[in-house]
Amino acid sequence: MTTTPAPPVDAPVTPPGPGDPGGRLRWATLAVCGLASMLLGIDNSVLNYAIPSLVRDLDPSATQVLWIADIYGFAMGGLLLVMGNVGDRYGRKRLMMAGAVLFGAASLVTAYADSAATLIAARAVLGVAGAMILPSTLSLVRHAFTVPKERTLAIGISGGVAAASFALGPVVGGFLLDRFWWGSVFLVNVPIMAVVLVSGLVVLRESRSPLPGRLDRISVPLSVAAMLGLIYAVKTLARSGVHDTSAWLAAGVGLLCGTVFLRRQTRLAEPLLDVRLFRNPAFSGAISSNVIGIFASTTLSLAFSLYLQVVRGWSPLLSGLALLPGPLSAAVAAPAAAVLIPRLGRARVVSLGLALMTVSSVALATLGVGTPYWPVILPGLVVNGTGIVLLFSVTSDTVLASVPRGRTGTAAGISESAQEVGGALGIAVLGSVLNAFYRDALTLPAGLPAGAARTARDSVTGGVQVGSRLPGRAGALLVNGAKHAFTHSMHVTLLTTAVLLAAGAVAALFTLRGVPAEIPDPDATTDTAPAPAGAATSLPHPTRG
């Protein structure tokens, strides 16, 4: 019996340059993909700063305001897994370029929307375009860098750029809103996406799976319904409480569709989601560490935004600049992961990242209403940013390196979907802790009308606003009490976050134990037959005689 070598799982349309495994334009590929993902991060974080202005112009209802804020994340989160599969089957460059065109067009409509309904629809299209772009950027970077050490460095840099982009949102938004109308924060997307499109057409090399298989038409709507239902339920429960029946209905639909979806995947020869990927400890351990990190970091971002703007009274622009050192330290520290992995191993580097986030959470839990920016806040943010980039750069690299190149879009979609759910859960769970302890610690002045009391108890923003309208000593006491109550609630939330992060740091040592510093390429198999489309080639397959 003879054994036929398996063909490569992912074949580039354009061959790499001679002597250069990733192609001579691999660093240009990283730059193009980094620019695209940076723009998505800015767009995701800038909207909150534009809402007050657009509410004055468009006069949306309270429900419409919620959909304006949430529809982008719903659309993107629901389609990440599907779009990752589409890129694997039909071409990642093609999908990313189509997404860039759609994102630019939708940004133009968003900027000049003349009604709340138009704005909601345009933001939904932006979410669809984002889902087309995001998995493609990670897949194209993974495909361009075939040397493990370079790949780890490239993905680390990509993660650092993505982290920095979320903090750039408030800075960009504050700068533009101080000078122009609210639509300017979306209009700026158009020329940047034009640069991505033109440079991408020149620089990017097409890649796709040579064994794509067909896209199961039943699995697609099941996947979208499951993700949308769960994300909607988590966000709504966090905002409206456990008595909102629509949230429980959405959760039921999401869980039902998710169960049917997973059962169907185990029976398909060409699944949308190959559940066997999770048997790989490198893949499953990296995903779980990722979820813990995003669960904690989204809440920290929310708490500090309120702390700086409401408790300290800083402007959105100044608050954004104050938070910027954290993500910038992430961008600067990104190459450190590639240096540390050979020395410490992947498990210890991920654990170190989570441990640094733990330390920063404990340090920042000491903040008071008037704590100086230096020497407490700034070092805490820098340590947190360094921990974040060590965590996410290593876990993202581990996820992409542990699957065949033909399935990197799917893997990226799974990773990004897990982060969407983890972020929503973080806001729901830890955001509820933040609000509960604020309400418990707040003391209201006697004789406050019932409506004003409800507003003051809802949030620190409401407490400060109500207090600022009250005359005399009562108003000053309420403002001061709301600020101190929120600071107390932030302490409890950050300490809770620290406990979760510390547990995650310990867990990473076990879940990623045995994952080598240099993960063997799943495509470099010589004694196995080609894996069926959608299968994880790290699993055994029978030889072909």
Coordinates of C-alpha atoms in Angstrom, one line a residue:
M1 CA 0.0 0.0 0.0
T2 CA 1.3 3.4 -0.9
T3 CA 0.4 6.7 0.6
T4 CA -0.3 9.7 -1.5
P5 CA 0.7 13.1 0.1
A6 CA -2.2 15.3 0.8
P7 CA -2.4 18.5 -1.3
P8 CA -2.2 21.8 0.6
V9 CA -5.4 22.8 2.2
D10 CA -5.2 26.4 1.2
A11 CA -3.7 27.4 -2.2
P12 CA -3.0 31.0 -3.0
V13 CA -4.1 32.3 -6.4
T14 CA -1.0 34.3 -6.7
P15 CA 2.3 32.5 -5.9
P16 CA 4.6 34.1 -3.3
G17 CA 7.8 35.8 -4.3
P18 CA 10.9 33.7 -4.7
G19 CA 12.7 33.1 -1.4
D20 CA 9.9 34.8 0.6
P21 CA 7.4 32.3 2.1
G22 CA 4.8 35.0 2.8
G23 CA 5.3 37.0 -0.4
R24 CA 7.3 40.2 -0.7
L25 CA 4.2 42.3 0.2
R26 CA 3.3 40.5 3.4
W27 CA 4.1 43.6 5.6
A28 CA 2.0 45.7 3.2
T29 CA -0.8 43.1 3.7
L30 CA -0.5 43.6 7.4
A31 CA -0.7 47.4 7.0
V32 CA -3.8 47.2 4.8
C33 CA -5.6 44.8 7.1
G34 CA -4.6 46.7 10.2
L35 CA -6.0 49.9 8.7
A36 CA -9.3 48.2 7.9
S37 CA -9.6 46.7 11.4
M38 CA -8.6 50.0 13.0
L39 CA -11.4 51.8 11.2
L40 CA -13.9 49.1 12.4
G41 CA -12.8 49.6 16.0
I42 CA -13.1 53.4 15.8
D43 CA -16.5 53.2 14.2
N44 CA -17.6 50.8 16.9
S45 CA -16.6 53.1 19.8
V46 CA -17.4 56.6 18.3
L47 CA -21.1 56.4 18.1
N48 CA -21.8 56.9 21.8
Y49 CA -20.2 60.4 21.5
A50 CA -22.4 61.3 18.5
I51 CA -25.7 60.2 20.0
P52 CA -26.5 63.5 21.9
S53 CA -26.0 65.6 18.7
L54 CA -28.0 63.2 16.4
V55 CA -30.8 63.0 18.9
R56 CA -31.2 66.8 18.7
D57 CA -31.3 66.7 14.9
L58 CA -33.3 63.5 14.1
D59 CA -35.6 63.4 17.2
P60 CA -35.7 59.6 17.4
S61 CA -37.9 57.8 19.9
A62 CA -36.3 56.1 22.9
T63 CA -36.6 52.7 21.2
Q64 CA -35.0 54.1 18.0
V65 CA -32.1 55.4 20.1
L66 CA -31.5 51.9 21.4
W67 CA -31.5 50.4 17.9
I68 CA -29.2 53.1 16.6
A69 CA -26.7 52.2 19.4
D70 CA -27.1 48.4 19.1
I71 CA -27.9 47.4 15.5
Y72 CA -24.3 47.6 14.3
G73 CA -23.2 45.1 16.9
F74 CA -26.2 42.9 16.3
A75 CA -25.6 42.7 12.5
M76 CA -21.9 42.1 12.9
G77 CA -22.1 39.6 15.7
G78 CA -24.8 37.6 13.9
L79 CA -22.8 37.3 10.6
L80 CA -19.2 36.8 11.7
L81 CA -19.3 33.0 11.6
V82 CA -21.1 33.0 8.2
M83 CA -18.8 35.5 6.6
G84 CA -15.7 33.7 7.8
N85 CA -17.0 30.6 6.0
V86 CA -17.9 32.6 2.9
G87 CA -14.3 34.0 2.7
D88 CA -12.9 30.4 3.0
R89 CA -15.1 29.2 0.2
Y90 CA -15.1 32.1 -2.3
G91 CA -12.0 34.2 -1.5
R92 CA -11.0 36.3 1.5
K93 CA -9.6 39.2 -0.6
R94 CA -12.8 39.3 -2.6
L95 CA -15.0 39.3 0.5
M96 CA -12.9 42.0 2.2
M97 CA -12.9 44.3 -0.9
A98 CA -16.7 43.9 -1.2
G99 CA -17.0 44.7 2.5
A100 CA -14.9 47.8 2.0
V101 CA -17.1 49.1 -0.8
L102 CA -20.2 48.4 1.2
F103 CA -18.8 50.0 4.4
G104 CA -17.8 53.1 2.5
A105 CA -21.2 53.4 0.9
A106 CA -23.1 52.8 4.1
S107 CA -20.9 55.3 6.0
L108 CA -21.9 58.0 3.4
V109 CA -25.6 57.2 3.9
T110 CA -25.2 57.2 7.7
A111 CA -23.4 60.6 7.7
Y112 CA -26.3 62.3 5.7
A113 CA -29.2 60.3 7.2
D114 CA -32.3 62.5 7.5
S115 CA -34.3 60.2 9.7
A116 CA -33.9 57.7 12.5
A117 CA -35.1 54.9 10.3
T118 CA -32.6 55.7 7.6
L119 CA -29.8 55.8 10.2
I120 CA -30.8 52.5 11.7
A121 CA -30.9 50.8 8.3
A122 CA -27.5 52.3 7.3
R123 CA -25.9 51.2 10.6
A124 CA -27.2 47.7 10.0
V125 CA -25.5 47.6 6.6
L126 CA -22.3 48.9 8.3
G127 CA -22.5 45.9 10.6
V128 CA -22.9 43.5 7.7
A129 CA -19.9 45.1 6.0
G130 CA -17.9 44.9 9.2
A131 CA -18.7 41.1 9.4
M132 CA -17.3 40.8 5.8
I133 CA -14.1 42.6 6.6
L134 CA -13.1 41.5 10.1
P135 CA -12.6 37.7 9.7
S136 CA -11.0 38.4 6.3
T137 CA -8.3 40.6 7.8
L138 CA -7.1 38.0 10.3
S139 CA -7.2 35.2 7.6
L140 CA -5.2 37.3 5.1
V141 CA -2.6 38.1 7.7
R142 CA -2.4 34.4 8.7
H143 CA -2.1 33.4 5.1
A144 CA 0.6 36.0 4.3
F145 CA 2.9 35.1 7.2
T146 CA 3.8 31.4 7.0
V147 CA 7.0 31.6 9.2
P148 CA 5.7 31.0 12.7
K149 CA 7.7 33.6 14.5
E150 CA 6.8 36.3 11.9
R151 CA 3.1 35.2 12.0
T152 CA 3.0 35.6 15.8
L153 CA 4.6 39.0 15.5
A154 CA 2.2 40.1 12.7
I155 CA -0.9 38.9 14.6
G156 CA 0.4 40.6 17.7
I157 CA 0.8 43.9 15.9
S158 CA -2.7 43.5 14.4
G159 CA -4.1 42.9 17.9
G160 CA -2.3 46.0 19.2
V161 CA -3.7 48.2 16.4
A162 CA -7.2 46.8 17.1
A163 CA -6.8 47.6 20.8
A164 CA -5.6 51.2 20.1
S165 CA -8.5 51.8 17.7
F166 CA -11.1 51.5 20.4
A167 CA -9.5 54.3 22.4
L168 CA -9.1 56.4 19.2
G169 CA -12.9 56.5 18.8
P170 CA -13.4 59.0 21.6
V171 CA -10.5 61.1 20.5
V172 CA -11.6 61.2 16.9
G173 CA -15.2 61.7 17.8
G174 CA -14.4 64.4 20.3
F175 CA -12.2 66.3 17.8
L176 CA -14.8 66.1 15.0
L177 CA -17.9 66.8 17.1
D178 CA -16.2 69.9 18.5
R179 CA -15.9 71.3 15.0
F180 CA -18.5 69.7 12.7
W181 CA -21.9 68.1 12.7
W182 CA -22.5 64.5 14.0
G183 CA -22.4 63.0 10.6
S184 CA -18.7 63.9 10.3
V185 CA -17.7 60.9 12.5
F186 CA -19.1 58.6 9.9
L187 CA -18.1 60.6 6.8
V188 CA -14.4 60.2 7.7
N189 CA -14.8 56.5 7.1
V190 CA -15.3 57.1 3.3
P191 CA -11.8 58.3 2.3
I192 CA -10.1 55.8 4.7
M193 CA -12.0 52.9 3.2
A194 CA -11.2 54.1 -0.3
V195 CA -7.5 53.8 0.7
V196 CA -8.1 50.3 2.0
L197 CA -9.9 49.4 -1.2
V198 CA -7.3 50.8 -3.6
S199 CA -4.3 49.5 -1.7
G200 CA -6.0 46.2 -1.0
L201 CA -6.6 45.6 -4.8
V202 CA -2.9 46.1 -5.4
V203 CA -1.3 44.5 -2.3
L204 CA -3.5 41.6 -1.1
R205 CA -3.1 38.1 -2.6
E206 CA -6.3 36.1 -3.0
S207 CA -6.6 33.0 -0.9
R208 CA -9.3 30.4 -0.4
S209 CA -9.8 26.8 0.3
P210 CA -9.2 24.5 -2.7
L211 CA -11.8 22.1 -1.2
P212 CA -14.5 24.6 -0.3
G213 CA -17.6 22.4 -0.4
R214 CA -21.0 23.9 -0.5
L215 CA -22.4 26.4 2.0
D216 CA -25.3 24.7 3.8
R217 CA -28.4 26.9 3.3
I218 CA -30.1 25.7 6.4
S219 CA -27.1 26.2 8.7
V220 CA -26.7 29.9 7.7
P221 CA -30.1 31.2 9.0
L222 CA -29.8 28.9 12.1
S223 CA -26.4 30.4 12.9
V224 CA -27.6 34.0 12.4
A225 CA -30.8 33.5 14.5
A226 CA -28.8 31.8 17.3
M227 CA -26.2 34.6 17.5
L228 CA -28.7 37.5 17.1
G229 CA -31.1 36.0 19.7
L230 CA -28.4 35.5 22.3
I231 CA -26.7 38.9 21.8
Y232 CA -30.1 40.7 21.9
A233 CA -31.2 38.8 25.0
V234 CA -28.0 39.6 26.9
K235 CA -28.0 43.3 25.9
T236 CA -31.7 43.8 26.7
L237 CA -31.5 42.0 30.1
A238 CA -28.5 44.2 31.0
R239 CA -30.4 47.4 30.1
S240 CA -34.0 46.6 31.1
G241 CA -33.7 43.9 33.8
V242 CA -35.0 40.4 34.2
H243 CA -38.6 41.4 33.7
D244 CA -38.3 42.2 30.0
T245 CA -40.2 39.4 28.2
S246 CA -38.7 40.2 24.8
A247 CA -35.3 39.3 26.1
W248 CA -36.3 35.9 27.4
L249 CA -38.2 35.2 24.2
A250 CA -35.0 36.1 22.2
A251 CA -32.9 33.9 24.5
G252 CA -35.3 31.0 23.9
V253 CA -35.2 31.4 20.2
G254 CA -31.4 31.8 20.2
L255 CA -30.8 28.7 22.4
L256 CA -33.3 26.6 20.3
C257 CA -31.7 27.7 17.0
G258 CA -28.2 27.2 18.5
T259 CA -29.0 23.7 19.6
V260 CA -30.5 22.7 16.3
F261 CA -27.5 24.3 14.5
L262 CA -24.9 22.4 16.5
R263 CA -26.7 19.1 16.1
R264 CA -26.9 19.7 12.3
Q265 CA -23.2 20.4 12.2
T266 CA -22.3 17.0 13.6
R267 CA -24.2 15.3 10.8
L268 CA -22.9 17.4 7.8
A269 CA -20.0 16.3 5.6
E270 CA -19.3 20.0 5.0
P271 CA -20.4 21.8 8.2
L272 CA -20.5 25.6 8.6
L273 CA -19.0 25.0 12.1
D274 CA -16.8 22.0 12.5
V275 CA -17.4 21.2 16.2
R276 CA -14.3 18.9 16.2
L277 CA -12.1 22.0 16.2
F278 CA -13.0 22.4 19.9
R279 CA -11.4 19.0 20.6
N280 CA -8.0 20.7 19.8
P281 CA -6.8 22.0 23.2
A282 CA -4.9 24.8 21.6
F283 CA -8.1 26.1 19.8
S284 CA -10.5 25.6 22.7
G285 CA -8.1 26.9 25.4
A286 CA -7.3 30.1 23.4
I287 CA -11.0 30.8 22.8
S288 CA -11.9 30.4 26.5
S289 CA -9.1 32.7 27.5
N290 CA -10.2 35.2 24.9
V291 CA -13.7 35.2 26.3
I292 CA -12.5 35.8 29.8
G293 CA -10.3 38.7 28.7
I294 CA -13.0 40.4 26.7
F295 CA -15.6 39.8 29.4
A296 CA -13.5 41.8 31.8
S297 CA -12.1 44.5 29.5
T298 CA -15.4 45.7 28.1
T299 CA -16.7 46.5 31.6
L300 CA -13.5 48.3 32.5
S301 CA -13.9 50.5 29.4
L302 CA -17.5 51.3 30.4
A303 CA -16.7 52.1 34.0
F304 CA -13.8 54.3 33.1
S305 CA -15.7 56.2 30.5
L306 CA -18.3 57.1 33.1
Y307 CA -15.7 57.8 35.8
L308 CA -13.8 60.3 33.7
Q309 CA -16.7 62.0 32.1
V310 CA -19.3 62.1 34.8
V311 CA -17.4 61.7 38.1
R312 CA -14.4 63.8 37.0
G313 CA -16.3 66.0 34.7
W314 CA -13.9 65.8 31.8
S315 CA -14.9 66.3 28.2
P316 CA -15.2 63.4 25.8
L317 CA -12.0 64.5 24.0
L318 CA -10.0 64.8 27.2
S319 CA -11.4 61.5 28.5
G320 CA -10.4 59.8 25.3
L321 CA -6.9 61.3 25.5
A322 CA -6.6 60.1 29.1
L323 CA -7.5 56.6 28.2
L324 CA -5.3 56.5 25.1
P325 CA -2.0 55.4 26.9
G326 CA -3.6 52.0 27.7
P327 CA -4.2 51.0 24.1
L328 CA -1.1 52.7 22.9
S329 CA 0.9 50.7 25.3
A330 CA -0.8 47.6 23.8
A331 CA 0.3 48.6 20.4
V332 CA 3.9 49.2 21.6
A333 CA 4.0 46.0 23.6
A334 CA 2.6 43.9 20.7
P335 CA 5.9 42.5 19.5
A336 CA 6.8 41.3 23.0
A337 CA 4.5 38.3 22.6
A338 CA 6.6 36.9 19.8
V339 CA 9.7 37.2 22.0
L340 CA 8.1 35.7 25.1
I341 CA 6.5 32.7 23.5
P342 CA 9.7 30.7 22.8
R343 CA 11.0 31.6 26.3
L344 CA 7.9 31.0 28.5
G345 CA 5.5 29.0 26.3
R346 CA 2.0 30.0 25.2
A347 CA 0.3 29.0 28.4
R348 CA 2.5 31.2 30.6
V349 CA 2.3 34.2 28.2
V350 CA -1.5 34.1 28.2
S351 CA -1.5 33.6 32.0
L352 CA 0.9 36.6 32.3
G353 CA -1.4 38.7 30.2
L354 CA -4.4 37.9 32.4
A355 CA -2.3 38.4 35.6
L356 CA -1.3 41.9 34.4
M357 CA -4.9 42.7 33.8
T358 CA -5.6 41.4 37.3
V359 CA -3.0 43.7 38.9
S360 CA -4.2 46.7 37.0
S361 CA -7.8 46.0 38.1
V362 CA -6.8 45.9 41.7
A363 CA -4.7 49.0 41.4
L364 CA -7.5 50.9 39.7
A365 CA -10.0 49.8 42.4
T366 CA -8.3 52.2 44.7
L367 CA -9.4 55.3 42.8
G368 CA -11.3 58.0 44.6
V369 CA -13.3 60.9 43.2
G370 CA -10.3 63.2 43.1
T371 CA -7.4 60.7 42.5
P372 CA -4.7 62.3 40.4
Y373 CA -4.1 60.9 37.0
W374 CA -0.4 60.3 37.9
P375 CA 0.9 58.2 39.6
V376 CA -2.2 56.0 39.9
I377 CA -4.5 56.1 36.8
L378 CA -1.8 56.2 34.1
P379 CA 0.3 53.3 35.3
G380 CA -2.8 51.2 35.8
L381 CA -4.0 51.8 32.2
V382 CA -0.5 51.0 30.8
V383 CA -0.3 47.7 32.7
N384 CA -3.8 46.8 31.6
G385 CA -3.0 47.6 28.0
T386 CA 0.1 45.5 28.1
G387 CA -1.8 42.6 29.6
I388 CA -4.5 42.8 27.0
V389 CA -2.1 42.7 24.0
L390 CA -0.2 39.7 25.5
L391 CA -3.5 37.9 26.0
F392 CA -5.2 38.6 22.7
S393 CA -2.1 38.4 20.4
V394 CA -1.2 35.0 21.7
T395 CA -4.7 33.6 21.7
S396 CA -5.5 34.9 18.2
D397 CA -2.3 33.5 16.9
T398 CA -3.0 30.2 18.6
V399 CA -6.5 30.0 17.2
L400 CA -5.4 30.7 13.6
A401 CA -2.2 28.5 13.8
S402 CA -4.1 25.5 15.1
V403 CA -6.5 25.1 12.2
P404 CA -5.7 24.4 8.5
R405 CA -5.2 27.5 6.3
G406 CA -8.3 26.6 4.4
R407 CA -10.4 27.1 7.6
T408 CA -8.8 30.3 8.9
G409 CA -11.8 32.4 8.0
T410 CA -14.1 30.1 10.0
A411 CA -11.6 30.1 12.9
A412 CA -11.5 33.9 12.8
G413 CA -15.3 34.0 12.7
I414 CA -15.6 31.7 15.7
S415 CA -13.0 33.8 17.7
E416 CA -14.7 37.1 16.9
S417 CA -18.2 35.7 17.6
A418 CA -16.9 34.5 21.0
Q419 CA -15.6 37.9 21.7
E420 CA -18.9 39.5 20.8
V421 CA -20.8 37.2 23.1
G422 CA -18.2 37.6 25.8
G423 CA -18.3 41.4 25.6
A424 CA -22.1 41.4 25.8
L425 CA -22.0 39.1 28.8
G426 CA -19.4 41.3 30.5
I427 CA -21.6 44.4 30.1
A428 CA -24.6 42.4 31.3
V429 CA -23.1 40.7 34.3
L430 CA -20.4 43.2 35.5
G431 CA -22.5 46.1 34.3
S432 CA -25.3 44.9 36.5
V433 CA -22.9 44.6 39.5
L434 CA -21.8 48.2 38.8
N435 CA -25.4 49.5 38.8
A436 CA -26.6 47.5 41.7
F437 CA -23.8 48.7 44.1
Y438 CA -24.3 52.3 42.8
R439 CA -28.0 52.2 43.7
D440 CA -27.3 50.5 47.1
A441 CA -24.7 53.1 48.1
L442 CA -26.6 56.2 46.9
T443 CA -28.3 58.3 49.5
L444 CA -31.0 60.6 48.2
P445 CA -32.0 63.9 49.9
A446 CA -35.4 64.0 51.7
G447 CA -38.3 65.2 49.7
L448 CA -37.0 64.4 46.3
P449 CA -39.9 63.8 43.8
A450 CA -40.4 60.1 42.7
G451 CA -39.5 60.7 39.1
A452 CA -36.3 62.5 40.0
A453 CA -35.4 59.8 42.5
R454 CA -35.8 57.1 39.8
T455 CA -33.6 59.0 37.4
A456 CA -30.9 59.6 40.1
R457 CA -30.9 55.9 41.0
D458 CA -30.8 54.7 37.4
S459 CA -27.2 55.8 36.8
V460 CA -24.5 58.1 38.0
T461 CA -25.2 60.3 35.0
G462 CA -28.8 60.7 36.1
G463 CA -27.7 61.3 39.7
V464 CA -25.4 64.1 38.7
Q465 CA -27.9 65.7 36.3
V466 CA -30.7 65.6 38.9
G467 CA -28.4 67.0 41.6
S468 CA -27.2 69.8 39.3
R469 CA -30.8 71.0 38.9
L470 CA -31.6 71.0 42.6
P471 CA -31.0 74.3 44.4
G472 CA -28.7 74.9 47.3
R473 CA -27.1 72.3 49.6
A474 CA -29.5 69.4 48.6
G475 CA -28.2 69.6 45.0
A476 CA -24.6 69.6 46.0
L477 CA -25.1 66.7 48.4
L478 CA -26.8 64.6 45.7
V479 CA -24.0 65.3 43.1
N480 CA -21.3 64.5 45.6
G481 CA -23.2 61.4 46.8
A482 CA -23.8 60.1 43.3
K483 CA -20.1 60.5 42.5
H484 CA -19.0 58.7 45.6
A485 CA -21.6 55.9 45.2
F486 CA -20.4 55.3 41.7
T487 CA -16.7 55.2 42.8
H488 CA -17.7 52.7 45.4
S489 CA -19.5 50.5 42.9
M490 CA -16.5 50.7 40.5
H491 CA -14.3 49.5 43.4
V492 CA -16.5 46.4 43.9
T493 CA -16.8 45.8 40.1
L494 CA -13.1 46.0 39.5
L495 CA -12.3 43.7 42.4
T496 CA -14.9 41.2 41.1
T497 CA -13.2 41.5 37.7
A498 CA -9.8 40.9 39.3
V499 CA -11.0 37.7 40.8
L500 CA -12.3 36.5 37.5
L501 CA -9.1 37.4 35.7
A502 CA -7.0 35.7 38.3
A503 CA -9.1 32.6 37.9
G504 CA -8.6 32.8 34.2
A505 CA -4.8 33.2 34.6
V506 CA -4.7 30.0 36.6
A507 CA -7.0 28.2 34.1
A508 CA -4.9 29.2 31.1
L509 CA -1.9 27.3 32.6
F510 CA -4.0 24.1 32.4
T511 CA -6.2 24.6 29.3
L512 CA -3.1 25.6 27.2
R513 CA -0.7 23.2 28.9
G514 CA 1.2 21.2 26.3
V515 CA 0.5 23.6 23.4
P516 CA 3.9 24.0 21.8
A517 CA 5.5 27.4 21.4
E518 CA 5.7 26.7 17.7
I519 CA 2.5 25.0 16.6
P520 CA 2.9 22.5 13.8
D521 CA 1.3 23.5 10.6
P522 CA -1.9 21.4 10.2
D523 CA -1.5 21.5 6.5
A524 CA 2.0 19.9 6.6
T525 CA 0.7 16.4 6.6
T526 CA 2.3 13.7 4.5
D527 CA 0.6 10.4 5.5
T528 CA -3.0 11.3 5.5
A529 CA -5.6 11.8 2.9
P530 CA -7.1 15.2 2.3
A531 CA -9.5 16.2 5.0
P532 CA -13.1 16.7 4.0
A533 CA -14.0 20.3 3.7
G534 CA -14.6 21.8 7.1
A535 CA -12.7 19.1 9.0
A536 CA -9.9 19.9 11.4
T537 CA -6.8 18.3 9.9
S538 CA -5.2 18.0 13.4
L539 CA -7.7 15.1 13.8
P540 CA -6.8 11.7 12.3
H541 CA -8.0 10.7 8.9
P542 CA -7.6 7.3 7.2
T543 CA -4.8 6.9 4.7
R544 CA -5.6 6.5 1.1
G545 CA -4.3 3.4 -0.7

